[in-house]
Short mmCIF file of C-alpha atoms in Angstrom, two decimals:
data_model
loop_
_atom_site.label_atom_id
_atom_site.label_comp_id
_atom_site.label_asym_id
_atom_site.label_seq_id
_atom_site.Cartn_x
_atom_site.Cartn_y
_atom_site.Cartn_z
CA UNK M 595 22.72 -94.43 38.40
CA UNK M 596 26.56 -94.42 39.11
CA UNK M 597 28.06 -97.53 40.40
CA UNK M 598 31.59 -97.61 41.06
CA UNK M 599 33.51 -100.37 41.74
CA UNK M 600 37.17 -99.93 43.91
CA UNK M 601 39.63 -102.33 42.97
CA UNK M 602 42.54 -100.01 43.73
CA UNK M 603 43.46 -101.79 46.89
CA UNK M 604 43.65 -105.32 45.59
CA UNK M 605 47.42 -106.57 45.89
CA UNK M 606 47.24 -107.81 42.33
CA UNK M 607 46.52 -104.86 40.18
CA UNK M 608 44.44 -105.68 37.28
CA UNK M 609 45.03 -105.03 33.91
CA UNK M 610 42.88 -103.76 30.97
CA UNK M 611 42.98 -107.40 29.53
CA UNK M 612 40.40 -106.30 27.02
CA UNK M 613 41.34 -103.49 25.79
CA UNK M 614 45.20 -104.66 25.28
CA UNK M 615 45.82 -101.77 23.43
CA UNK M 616 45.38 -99.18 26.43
CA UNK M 617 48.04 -100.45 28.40
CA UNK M 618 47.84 -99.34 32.37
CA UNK M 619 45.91 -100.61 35.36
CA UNK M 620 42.04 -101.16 36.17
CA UNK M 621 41.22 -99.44 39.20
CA UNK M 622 37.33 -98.41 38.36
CA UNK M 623 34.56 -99.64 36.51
CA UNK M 624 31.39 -97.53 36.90
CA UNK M 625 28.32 -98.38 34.86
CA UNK M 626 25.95 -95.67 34.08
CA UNK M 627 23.13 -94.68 31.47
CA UNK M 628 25.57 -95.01 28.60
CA UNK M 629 26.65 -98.43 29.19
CA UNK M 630 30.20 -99.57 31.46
CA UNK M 631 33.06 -97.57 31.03
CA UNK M 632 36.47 -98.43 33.09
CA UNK M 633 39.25 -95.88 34.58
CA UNK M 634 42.22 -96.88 34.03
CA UNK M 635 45.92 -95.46 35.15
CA UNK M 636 48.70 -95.66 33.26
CA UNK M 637 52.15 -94.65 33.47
CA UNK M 638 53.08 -94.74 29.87
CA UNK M 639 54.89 -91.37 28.50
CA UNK M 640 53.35 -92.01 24.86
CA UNK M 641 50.38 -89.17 25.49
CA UNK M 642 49.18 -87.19 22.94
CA UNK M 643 50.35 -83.42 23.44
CA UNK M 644 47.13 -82.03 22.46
CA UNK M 645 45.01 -84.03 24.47
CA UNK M 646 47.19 -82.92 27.42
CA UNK M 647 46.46 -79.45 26.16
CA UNK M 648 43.03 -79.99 26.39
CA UNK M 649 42.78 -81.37 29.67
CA UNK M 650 44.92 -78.81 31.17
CA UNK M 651 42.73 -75.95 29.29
CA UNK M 652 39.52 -77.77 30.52
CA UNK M 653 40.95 -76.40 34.18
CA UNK M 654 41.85 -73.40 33.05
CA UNK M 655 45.54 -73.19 32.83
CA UNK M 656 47.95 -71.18 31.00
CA UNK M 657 48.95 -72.50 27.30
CA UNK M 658 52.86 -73.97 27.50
CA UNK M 659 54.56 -74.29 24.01
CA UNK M 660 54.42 -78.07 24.03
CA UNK M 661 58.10 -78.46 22.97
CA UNK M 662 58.61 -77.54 26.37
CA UNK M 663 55.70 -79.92 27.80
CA UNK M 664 57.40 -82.73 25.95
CA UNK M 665 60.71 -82.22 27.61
CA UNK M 666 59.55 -81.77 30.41
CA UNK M 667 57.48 -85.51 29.96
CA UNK M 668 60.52 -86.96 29.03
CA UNK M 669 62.39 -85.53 31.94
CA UNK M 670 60.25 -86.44 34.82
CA UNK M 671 60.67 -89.51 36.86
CA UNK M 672 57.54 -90.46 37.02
CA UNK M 673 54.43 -89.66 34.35
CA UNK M 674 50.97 -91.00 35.38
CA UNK M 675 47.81 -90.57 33.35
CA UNK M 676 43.82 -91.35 34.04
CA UNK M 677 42.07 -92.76 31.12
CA UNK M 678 38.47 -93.55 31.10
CA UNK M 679 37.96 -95.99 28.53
CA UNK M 680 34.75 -96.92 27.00
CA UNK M 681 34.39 -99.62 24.26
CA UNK M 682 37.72 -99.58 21.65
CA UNK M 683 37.81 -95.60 22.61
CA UNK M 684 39.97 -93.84 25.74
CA UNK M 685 40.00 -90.71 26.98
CA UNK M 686 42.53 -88.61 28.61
CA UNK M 687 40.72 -87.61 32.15
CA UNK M 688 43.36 -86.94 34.95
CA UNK M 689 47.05 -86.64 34.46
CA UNK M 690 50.21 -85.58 36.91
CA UNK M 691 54.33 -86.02 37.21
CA UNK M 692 56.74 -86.16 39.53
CA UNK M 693 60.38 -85.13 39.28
CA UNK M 694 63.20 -86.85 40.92
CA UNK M 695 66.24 -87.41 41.92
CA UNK M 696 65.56 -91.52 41.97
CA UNK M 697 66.44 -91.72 45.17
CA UNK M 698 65.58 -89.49 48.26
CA UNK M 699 62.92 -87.31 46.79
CA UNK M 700 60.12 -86.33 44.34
CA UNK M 701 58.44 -83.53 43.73
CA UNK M 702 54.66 -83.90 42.26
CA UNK M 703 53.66 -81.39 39.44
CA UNK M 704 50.82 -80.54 37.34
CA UNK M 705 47.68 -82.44 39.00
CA UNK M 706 44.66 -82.01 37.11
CA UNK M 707 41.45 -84.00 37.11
CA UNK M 708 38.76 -82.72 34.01
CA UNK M 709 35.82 -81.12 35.81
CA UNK M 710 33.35 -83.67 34.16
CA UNK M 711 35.31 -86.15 36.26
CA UNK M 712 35.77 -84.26 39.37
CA UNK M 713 34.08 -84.75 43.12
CA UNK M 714 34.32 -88.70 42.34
CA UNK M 715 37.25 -89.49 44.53
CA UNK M 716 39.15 -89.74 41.11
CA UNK M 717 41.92 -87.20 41.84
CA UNK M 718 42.44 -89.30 45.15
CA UNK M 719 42.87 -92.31 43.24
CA UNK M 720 45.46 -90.32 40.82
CA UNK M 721 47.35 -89.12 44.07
CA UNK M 722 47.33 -92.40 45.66
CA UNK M 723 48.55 -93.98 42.37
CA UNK M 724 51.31 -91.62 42.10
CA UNK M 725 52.39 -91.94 45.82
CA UNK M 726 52.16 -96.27 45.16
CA UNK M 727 54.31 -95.73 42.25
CA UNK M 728 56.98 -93.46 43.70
CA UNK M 729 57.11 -95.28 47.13
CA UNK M 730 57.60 -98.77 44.43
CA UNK M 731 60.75 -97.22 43.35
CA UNK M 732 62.12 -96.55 47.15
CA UNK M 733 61.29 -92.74 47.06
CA UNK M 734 60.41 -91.86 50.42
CA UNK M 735 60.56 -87.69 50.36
CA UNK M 736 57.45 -86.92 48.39
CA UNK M 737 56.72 -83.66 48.14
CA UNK M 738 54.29 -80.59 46.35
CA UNK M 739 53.46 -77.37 46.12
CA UNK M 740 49.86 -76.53 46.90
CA UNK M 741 47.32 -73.99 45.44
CA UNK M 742 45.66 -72.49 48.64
CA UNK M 743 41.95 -74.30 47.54
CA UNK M 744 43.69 -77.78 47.41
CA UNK M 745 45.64 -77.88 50.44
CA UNK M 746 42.93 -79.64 52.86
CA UNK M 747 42.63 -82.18 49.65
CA UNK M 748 46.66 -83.30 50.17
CA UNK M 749 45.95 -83.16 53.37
CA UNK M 750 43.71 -85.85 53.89
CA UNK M 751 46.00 -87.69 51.26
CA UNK M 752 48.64 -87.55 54.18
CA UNK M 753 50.42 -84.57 53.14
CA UNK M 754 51.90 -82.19 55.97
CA UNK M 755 52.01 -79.06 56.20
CA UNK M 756 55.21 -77.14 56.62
CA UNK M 757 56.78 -79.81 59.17
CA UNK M 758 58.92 -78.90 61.81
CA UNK M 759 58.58 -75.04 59.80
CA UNK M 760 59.88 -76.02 56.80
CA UNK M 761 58.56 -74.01 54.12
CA UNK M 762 58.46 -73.90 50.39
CA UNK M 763 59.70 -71.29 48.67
CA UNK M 764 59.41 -69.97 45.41
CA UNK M 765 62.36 -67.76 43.14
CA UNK M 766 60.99 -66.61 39.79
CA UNK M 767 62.71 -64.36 37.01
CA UNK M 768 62.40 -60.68 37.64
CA UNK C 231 93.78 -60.49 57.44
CA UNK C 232 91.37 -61.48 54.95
CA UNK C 233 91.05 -60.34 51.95
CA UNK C 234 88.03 -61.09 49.82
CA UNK C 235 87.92 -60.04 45.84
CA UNK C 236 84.54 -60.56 44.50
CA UNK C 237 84.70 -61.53 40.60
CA UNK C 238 81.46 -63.22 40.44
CA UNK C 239 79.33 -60.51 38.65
CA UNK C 240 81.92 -60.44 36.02
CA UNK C 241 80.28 -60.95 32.58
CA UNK C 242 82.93 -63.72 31.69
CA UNK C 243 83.02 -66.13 34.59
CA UNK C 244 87.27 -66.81 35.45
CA UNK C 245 88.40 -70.04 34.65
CA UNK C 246 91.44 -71.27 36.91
CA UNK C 247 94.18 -72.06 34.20
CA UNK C 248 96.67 -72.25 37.11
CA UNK C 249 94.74 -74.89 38.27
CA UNK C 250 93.95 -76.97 34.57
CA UNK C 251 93.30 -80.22 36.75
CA UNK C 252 90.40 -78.31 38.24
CA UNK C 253 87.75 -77.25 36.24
CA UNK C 254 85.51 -74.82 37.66
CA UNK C 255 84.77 -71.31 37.89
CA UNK C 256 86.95 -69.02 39.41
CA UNK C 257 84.85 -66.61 42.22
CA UNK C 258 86.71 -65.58 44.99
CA UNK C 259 90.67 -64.51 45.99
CA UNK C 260 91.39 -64.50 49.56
CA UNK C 261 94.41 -63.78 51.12
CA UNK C 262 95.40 -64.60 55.03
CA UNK C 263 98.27 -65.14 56.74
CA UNK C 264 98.99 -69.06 55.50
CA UNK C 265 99.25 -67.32 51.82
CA UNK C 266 96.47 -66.96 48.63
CA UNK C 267 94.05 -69.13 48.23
CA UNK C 268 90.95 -69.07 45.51
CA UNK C 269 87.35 -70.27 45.70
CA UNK C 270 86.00 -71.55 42.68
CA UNK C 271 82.55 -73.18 41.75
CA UNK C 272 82.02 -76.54 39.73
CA UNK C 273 79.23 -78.79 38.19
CA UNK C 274 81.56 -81.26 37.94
CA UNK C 275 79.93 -84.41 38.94
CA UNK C 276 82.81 -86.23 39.73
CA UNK C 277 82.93 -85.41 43.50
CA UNK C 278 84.37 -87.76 45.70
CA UNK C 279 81.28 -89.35 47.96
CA UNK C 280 83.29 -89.61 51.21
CA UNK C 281 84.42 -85.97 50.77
CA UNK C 282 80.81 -85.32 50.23
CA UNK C 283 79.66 -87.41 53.40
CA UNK C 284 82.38 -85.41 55.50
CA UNK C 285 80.78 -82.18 54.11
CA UNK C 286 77.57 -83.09 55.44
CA UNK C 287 78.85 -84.37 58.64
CA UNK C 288 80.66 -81.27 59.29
CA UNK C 289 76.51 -79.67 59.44
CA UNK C 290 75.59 -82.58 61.61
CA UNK C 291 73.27 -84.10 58.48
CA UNK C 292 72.01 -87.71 58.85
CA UNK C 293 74.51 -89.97 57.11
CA UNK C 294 72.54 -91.63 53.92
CA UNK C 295 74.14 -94.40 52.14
CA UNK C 296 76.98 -93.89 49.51
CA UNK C 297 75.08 -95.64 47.22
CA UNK C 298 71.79 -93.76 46.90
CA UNK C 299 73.67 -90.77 47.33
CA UNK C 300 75.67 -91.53 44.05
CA UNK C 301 72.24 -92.42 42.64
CA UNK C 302 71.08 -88.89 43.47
CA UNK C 303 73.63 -87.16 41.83
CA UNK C 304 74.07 -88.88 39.05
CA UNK C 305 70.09 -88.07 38.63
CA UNK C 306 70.05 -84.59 39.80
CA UNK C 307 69.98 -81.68 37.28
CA UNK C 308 72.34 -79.43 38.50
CA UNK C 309 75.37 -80.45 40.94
CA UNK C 310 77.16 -77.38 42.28
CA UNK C 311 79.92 -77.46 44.65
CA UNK C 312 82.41 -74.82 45.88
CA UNK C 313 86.51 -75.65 46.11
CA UNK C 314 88.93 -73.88 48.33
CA UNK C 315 92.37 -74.36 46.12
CA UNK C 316 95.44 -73.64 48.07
CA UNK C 317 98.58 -74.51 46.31
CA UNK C 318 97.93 -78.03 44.58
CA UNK C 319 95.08 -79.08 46.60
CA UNK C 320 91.29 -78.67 47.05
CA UNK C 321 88.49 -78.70 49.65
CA UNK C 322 85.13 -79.31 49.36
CA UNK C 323 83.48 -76.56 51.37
CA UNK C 324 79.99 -76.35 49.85
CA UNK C 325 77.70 -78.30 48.05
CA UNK C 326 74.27 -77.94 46.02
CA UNK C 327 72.18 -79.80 43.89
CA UNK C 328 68.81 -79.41 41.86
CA UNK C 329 66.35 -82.19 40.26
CA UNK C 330 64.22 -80.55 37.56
CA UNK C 331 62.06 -81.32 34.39
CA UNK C 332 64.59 -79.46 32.67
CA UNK C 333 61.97 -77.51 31.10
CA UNK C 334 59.90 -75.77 33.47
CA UNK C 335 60.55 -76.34 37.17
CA UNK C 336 63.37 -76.93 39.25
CA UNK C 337 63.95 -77.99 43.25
CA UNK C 338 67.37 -77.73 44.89
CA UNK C 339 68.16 -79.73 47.09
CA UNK C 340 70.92 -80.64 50.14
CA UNK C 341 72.22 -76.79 50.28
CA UNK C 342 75.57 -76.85 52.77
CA UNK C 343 78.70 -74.90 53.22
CA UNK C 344 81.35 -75.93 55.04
CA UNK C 345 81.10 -74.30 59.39
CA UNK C 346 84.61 -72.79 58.73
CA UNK C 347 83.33 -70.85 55.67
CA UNK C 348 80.22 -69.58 56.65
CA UNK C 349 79.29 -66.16 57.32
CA UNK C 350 81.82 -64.70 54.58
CA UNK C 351 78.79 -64.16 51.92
CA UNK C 352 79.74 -67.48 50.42
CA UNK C 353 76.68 -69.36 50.50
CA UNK C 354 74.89 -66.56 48.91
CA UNK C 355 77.70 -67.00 46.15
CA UNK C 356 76.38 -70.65 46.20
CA UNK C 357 73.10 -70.13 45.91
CA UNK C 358 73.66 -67.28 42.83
CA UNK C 359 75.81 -69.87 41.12
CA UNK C 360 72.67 -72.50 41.09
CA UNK C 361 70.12 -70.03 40.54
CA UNK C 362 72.73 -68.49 37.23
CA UNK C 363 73.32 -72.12 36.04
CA UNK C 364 69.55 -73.02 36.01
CA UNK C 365 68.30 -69.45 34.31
CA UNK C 366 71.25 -70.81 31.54
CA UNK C 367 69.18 -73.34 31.00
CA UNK C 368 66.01 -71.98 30.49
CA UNK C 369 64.65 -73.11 34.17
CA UNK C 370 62.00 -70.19 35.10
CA UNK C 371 60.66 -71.95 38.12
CA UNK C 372 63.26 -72.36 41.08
CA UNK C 373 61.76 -73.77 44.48
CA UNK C 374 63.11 -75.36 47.18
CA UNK C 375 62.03 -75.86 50.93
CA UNK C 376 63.56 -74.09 53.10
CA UNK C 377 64.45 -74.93 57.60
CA UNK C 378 63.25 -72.17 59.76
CA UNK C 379 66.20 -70.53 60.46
CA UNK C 380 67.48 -70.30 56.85
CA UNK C 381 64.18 -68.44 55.38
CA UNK C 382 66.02 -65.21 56.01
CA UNK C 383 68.67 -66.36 54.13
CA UNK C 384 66.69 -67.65 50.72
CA UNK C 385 64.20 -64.46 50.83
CA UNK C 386 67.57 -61.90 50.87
CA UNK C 387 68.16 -64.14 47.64
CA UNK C 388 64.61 -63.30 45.98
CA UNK C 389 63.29 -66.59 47.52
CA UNK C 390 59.10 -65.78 48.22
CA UNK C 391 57.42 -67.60 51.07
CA UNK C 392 54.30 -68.93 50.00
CA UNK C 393 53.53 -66.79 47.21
CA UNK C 394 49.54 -66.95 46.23
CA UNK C 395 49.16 -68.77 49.18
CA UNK C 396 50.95 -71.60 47.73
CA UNK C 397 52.30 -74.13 50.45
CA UNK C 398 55.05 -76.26 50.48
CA UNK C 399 53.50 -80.30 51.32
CA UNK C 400 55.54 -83.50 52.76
CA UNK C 401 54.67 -86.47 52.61
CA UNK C 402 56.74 -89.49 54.28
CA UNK C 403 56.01 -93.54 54.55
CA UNK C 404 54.07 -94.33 58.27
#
């Protein structure tokens, strides 16, 4: 049996006081056959490329020549990762970014839960993390471009649809 | 009667070395009856934020505060902005700007020309200028988000609506 445990909303966020070398925030602890294990988020930019490249190939995405993932990591405002860590060992399970301008807006980029991990609520707990984190640093435009199968999933997040018509729009390299 | 001389698609951009205390890319040569004047295109940063703020007034913007604005820029990838030169002086008659990963994506932003200048092909210029000076640096992935009535204007650029069915999401504080 699953058994999670919410402690996103608590004003105090805590922290992975046991495993001080994961540093982030506790915001799950679910206990199953295999003993507890904890999600954690993190914003820390010190991920390993090639467990990014896994979790983006678990979902099915195109390769990126990680020189190009790592400036782009270094570049964003805002980096947040999903850990699940269980015992002394973590594991890279949701990740996403945001650029910025540090002041008016962000954009959010790259969302990806691993499917193990998926239809838990986890990838609103990422979003909600992310939109806590931006709205910390006075960001108030937050905004994303949506894959047609994940717009009702924003949506209930609070995202809008094309307000007042405005639309995205999209120039790429003939 | 004006006179416009388009040197934009030249393969070596114009620099104004009449006007050394200008720096910026030479576009346009107009000619009316109060003599020549030139339009030229800068990422210089170093734009003066009340000349900005009366920019965006002249459009009827929301006035945002000096200091987040200088925030923005000074955190935004690209900063474009269009000069009319006349003699020894300069206007600022339009203004861009783009926040970006500098790797992958990028998202201009705050797109205005000046009411008096509009309609003589010179936002297009604008937009060409960002869309040149993000391809220089490798950008592949140029969105923004577009008001109704200026879709027109971003898809005669090459901007797509919604392409895949991907959507353009907002989200602002309650």
């Amino acid at each position: 049996m699953v058994f999670w445990k919410r402690l996103f909303n608590n004003t105090t966020p805590a922290t992975t006081s046991q495993y001080p070398q994961f540093p982030g925030e506790l915001v799950e602890v679910s206990k199953d056959g295999s003993g507890q294990s904890q999600i954690v988020f993190s914003t820390d930019r010190d991920i390993d490329l090639y467990e990014l490249e896994e979790l983006c190939d678990s979902v099915g995405w195109a390769r990126r020549p990680l020189r190009k993932v790592k400036k782009a990591l270094d570049f964003s405002f805002l980096v947040g990762s999903m850990w699940e860590i269980r015992g002394n060992r973590r594991r890279l399970i949701g990740f996403a970014r945001a650029t910025s301008d540090h002041a008016f807006n962000a954009t959010i980029w790259d969302v990806v839960v691993h499917p193990s991990y998926q239809k838990k609520g986890l990838g609103k707990l990422l979003m909600k993390y992310m939109i806590k984190k931006l709205r910390s640093e006075d960001i108030s435009n937050i905004t994303l471009f949506a894959d047609p199968q994940v717009i009702d999933f924003y949506r209930r997040l609070g995202f809008m649809l094309d307000p007042e018509g405005i639309k995205g729009m999209f120039w790429y390299p003939d």
